Short mmCIF file of C-alpha atoms in Angstrom, two decimals:
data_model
loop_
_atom_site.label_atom_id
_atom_site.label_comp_id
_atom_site.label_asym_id
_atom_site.label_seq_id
_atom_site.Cartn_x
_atom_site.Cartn_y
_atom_site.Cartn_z
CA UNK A 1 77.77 134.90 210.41
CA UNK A 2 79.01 132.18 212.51
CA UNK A 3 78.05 128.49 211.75
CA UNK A 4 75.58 126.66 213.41
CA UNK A 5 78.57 123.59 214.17
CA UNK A 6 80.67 126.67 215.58
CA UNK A 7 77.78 127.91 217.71
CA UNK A 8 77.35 124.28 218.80
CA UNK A 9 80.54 123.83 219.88
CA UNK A 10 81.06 127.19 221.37
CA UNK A 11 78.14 126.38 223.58
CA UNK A 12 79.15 122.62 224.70
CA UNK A 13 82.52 124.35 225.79
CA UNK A 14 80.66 126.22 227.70
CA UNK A 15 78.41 124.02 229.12
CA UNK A 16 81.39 121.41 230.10
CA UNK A 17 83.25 124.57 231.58
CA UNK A 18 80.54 125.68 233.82
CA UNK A 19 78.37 122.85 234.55
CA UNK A 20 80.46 119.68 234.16
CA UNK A 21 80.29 117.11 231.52
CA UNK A 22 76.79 115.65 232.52
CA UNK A 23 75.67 119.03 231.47
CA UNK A 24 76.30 118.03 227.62
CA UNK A 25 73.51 116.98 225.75
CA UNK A 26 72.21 117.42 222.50
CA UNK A 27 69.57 119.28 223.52
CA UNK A 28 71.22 121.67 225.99
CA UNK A 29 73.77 122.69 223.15
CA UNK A 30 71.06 123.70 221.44
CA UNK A 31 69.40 125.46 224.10
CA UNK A 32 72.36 127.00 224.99
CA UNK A 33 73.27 128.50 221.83
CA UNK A 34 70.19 129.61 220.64
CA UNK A 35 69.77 127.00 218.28
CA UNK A 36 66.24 124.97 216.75
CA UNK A 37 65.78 121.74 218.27
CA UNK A 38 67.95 118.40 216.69
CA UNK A 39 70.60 121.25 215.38
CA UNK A 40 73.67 119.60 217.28
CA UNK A 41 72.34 116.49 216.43
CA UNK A 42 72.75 117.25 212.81
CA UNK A 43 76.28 117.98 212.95
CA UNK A 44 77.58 115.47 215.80
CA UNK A 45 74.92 112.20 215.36
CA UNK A 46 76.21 110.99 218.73
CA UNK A 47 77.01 112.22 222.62
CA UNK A 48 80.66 110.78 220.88
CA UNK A 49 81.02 112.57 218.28
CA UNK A 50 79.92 115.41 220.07
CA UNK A 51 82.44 114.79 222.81
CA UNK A 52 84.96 114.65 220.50
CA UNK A 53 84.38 117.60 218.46
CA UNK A 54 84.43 119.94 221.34
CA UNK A 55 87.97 118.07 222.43
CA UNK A 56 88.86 119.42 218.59
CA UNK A 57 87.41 123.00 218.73
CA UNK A 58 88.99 123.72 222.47
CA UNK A 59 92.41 122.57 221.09
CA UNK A 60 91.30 124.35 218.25
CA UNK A 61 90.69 127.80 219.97
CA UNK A 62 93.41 127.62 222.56
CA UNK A 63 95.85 127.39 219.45
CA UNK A 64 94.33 130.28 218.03
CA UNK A 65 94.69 131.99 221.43
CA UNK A 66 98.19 131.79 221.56
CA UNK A 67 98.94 133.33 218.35
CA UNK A 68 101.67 133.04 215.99
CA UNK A 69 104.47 130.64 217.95
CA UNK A 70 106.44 132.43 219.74
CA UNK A 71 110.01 131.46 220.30
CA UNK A 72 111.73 132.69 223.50
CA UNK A 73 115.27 133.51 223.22
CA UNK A 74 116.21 132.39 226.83
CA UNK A 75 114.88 130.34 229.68
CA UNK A 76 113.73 133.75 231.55
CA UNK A 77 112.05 134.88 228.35
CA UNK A 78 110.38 131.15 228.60
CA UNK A 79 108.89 131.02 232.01
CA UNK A 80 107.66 134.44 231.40
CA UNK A 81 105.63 133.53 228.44
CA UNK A 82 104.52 130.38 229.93
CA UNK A 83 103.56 132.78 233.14
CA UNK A 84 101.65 134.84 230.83
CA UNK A 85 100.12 131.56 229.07
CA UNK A 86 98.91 129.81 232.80
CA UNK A 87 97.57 133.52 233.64
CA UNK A 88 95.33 133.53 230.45
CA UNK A 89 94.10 130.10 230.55
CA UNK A 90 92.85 130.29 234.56
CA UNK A 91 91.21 133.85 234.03
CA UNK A 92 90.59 135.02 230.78
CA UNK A 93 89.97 131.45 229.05
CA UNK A 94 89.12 129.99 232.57
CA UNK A 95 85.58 128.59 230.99
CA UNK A 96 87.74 126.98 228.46
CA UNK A 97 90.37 125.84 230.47
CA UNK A 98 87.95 124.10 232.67
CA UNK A 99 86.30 122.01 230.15
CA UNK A 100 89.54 121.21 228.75
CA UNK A 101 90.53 119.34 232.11
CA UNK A 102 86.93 117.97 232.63
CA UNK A 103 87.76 116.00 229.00
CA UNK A 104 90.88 115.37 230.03
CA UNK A 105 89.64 113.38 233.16
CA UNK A 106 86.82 111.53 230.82
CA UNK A 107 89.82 110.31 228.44
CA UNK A 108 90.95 108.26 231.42
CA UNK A 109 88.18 105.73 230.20
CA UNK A 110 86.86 107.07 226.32
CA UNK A 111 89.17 106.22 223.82
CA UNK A 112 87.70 108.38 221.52
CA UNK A 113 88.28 111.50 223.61
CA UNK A 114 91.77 109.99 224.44
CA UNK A 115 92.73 110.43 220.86
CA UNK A 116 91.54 113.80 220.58
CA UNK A 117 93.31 114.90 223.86
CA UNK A 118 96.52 113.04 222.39
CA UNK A 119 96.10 114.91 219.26
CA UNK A 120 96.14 118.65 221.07
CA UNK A 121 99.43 117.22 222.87
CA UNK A 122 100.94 116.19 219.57
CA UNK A 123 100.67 120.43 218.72
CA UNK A 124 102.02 121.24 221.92
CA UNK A 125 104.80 119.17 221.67
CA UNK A 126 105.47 120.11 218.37
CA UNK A 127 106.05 123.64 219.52
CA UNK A 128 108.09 123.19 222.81
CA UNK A 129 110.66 120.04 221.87
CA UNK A 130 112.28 122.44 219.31
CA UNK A 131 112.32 125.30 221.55
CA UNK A 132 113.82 123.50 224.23
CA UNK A 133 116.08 121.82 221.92
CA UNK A 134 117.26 125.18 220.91
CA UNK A 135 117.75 126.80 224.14
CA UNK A 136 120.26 123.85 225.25
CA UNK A 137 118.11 120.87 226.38
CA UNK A 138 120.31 118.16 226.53
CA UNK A 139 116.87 115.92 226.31
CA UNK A 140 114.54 117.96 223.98
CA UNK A 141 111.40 115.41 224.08
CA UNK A 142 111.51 114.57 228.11
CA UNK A 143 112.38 118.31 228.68
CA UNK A 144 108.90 119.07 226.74
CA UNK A 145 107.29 116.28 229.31
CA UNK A 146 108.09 117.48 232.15
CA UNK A 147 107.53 121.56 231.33
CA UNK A 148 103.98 120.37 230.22
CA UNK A 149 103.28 118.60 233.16
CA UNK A 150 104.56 121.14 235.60
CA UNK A 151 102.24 123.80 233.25
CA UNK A 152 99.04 121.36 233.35
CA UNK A 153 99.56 120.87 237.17
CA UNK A 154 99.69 124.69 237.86
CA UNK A 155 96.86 124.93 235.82
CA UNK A 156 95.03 122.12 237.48
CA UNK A 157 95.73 123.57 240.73
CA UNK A 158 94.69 127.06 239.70
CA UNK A 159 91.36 126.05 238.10
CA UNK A 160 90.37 123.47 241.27
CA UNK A 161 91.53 125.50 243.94
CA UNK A 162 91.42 128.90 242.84
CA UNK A 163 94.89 129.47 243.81
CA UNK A 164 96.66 132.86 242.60
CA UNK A 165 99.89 131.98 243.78
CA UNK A 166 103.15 133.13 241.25
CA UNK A 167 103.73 130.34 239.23
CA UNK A 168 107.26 131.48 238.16
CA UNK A 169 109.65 129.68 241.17
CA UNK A 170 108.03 125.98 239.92
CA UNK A 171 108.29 126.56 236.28
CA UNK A 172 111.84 128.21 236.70
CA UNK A 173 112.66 125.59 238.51
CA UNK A 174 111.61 122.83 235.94
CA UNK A 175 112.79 124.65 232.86
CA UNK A 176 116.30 125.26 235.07
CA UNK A 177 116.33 121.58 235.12
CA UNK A 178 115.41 120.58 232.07
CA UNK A 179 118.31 122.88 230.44
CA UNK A 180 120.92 121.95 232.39
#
């Protein structure tokens, strides 16, 4: 049986993903998920806390998304995955994806929410300075950078503009760059 926090924060995703971040209250999450009035409030005492958790559980699921960490052998094997990674975040985990960047925008000015943003970056990081260090990056940490911007961007785009366009000549463009 899932927990009433997990239900809590599987329904503030949503709500941020579909309805923007106005849409998160305490009282919507419970709404939402089918929970008795003051629930949320129980677990996350303030719209802060509650801000932050959700930061936590979508970093939290979109790890758990990816799987075990997968370590491409070349830079072709790389921009496919990360094709394959920017195709399952804008359709399959669109909902997710969305109130990931609506958080993301709201950390410009909460530095609560910055921290939690920082701290899914931190695990993203984590995985792709090694990799690129491995595959010949001459600059492992400023290779990571600028792969994870060009990735956030496409996403970005994707999600705001519903664009479908092949995101393999940017990204083999940028990894291209960043091993040579």
């Amino acid at each position: 049986m899932t927990s009433t926090r997990t239900r809590a924060l599987d329904a503030a995703i949503d709500l941020v993903g579909t309805e923007g971040l106005r849409a998160l209250t305490h009282a919507r999450v419970d709404e939402r998920a089918g929970l008795p009035k003051g629930s949320t409030s129980n677990h996350f005492r303030t719209r802060a806390a509650l801000l932050s958790g959700t930061v936590d559980a979508i970093a939290a699921r979109e790890t758990a998304d990816l799987g075990s960490p997968y370590s491409p052998e070349t830079a072709a094997d790389l921009v496919e995955m990360l094709c394959g990674v920017i195709e399952y975040a804008t359709t399959v985990n669109r909902t997710t994806t969305t109130a990931r960047l609506v958080l993301f925008m709201e950390a410009s000015h909460d530095a609560t929410i910055r921290e939690a943003v920082s701290r899914g970056r931190v695990m993203m990081e984590a995985w792709a300075v090694p990799v690129l260090a491995r595959l010949g990056a001459q600059d492992p940490p400023t290779a990571a950078a600028a792969l994870m911007a060009c990735g956030e961007g496409l996403i970005l785009h994707r999600i705001a503009r519903h664009d479908t366009s092949d995101p393999r000549p940017p990204l083999d463009l940028v990894v291209r760059a960043a091993l040579d």
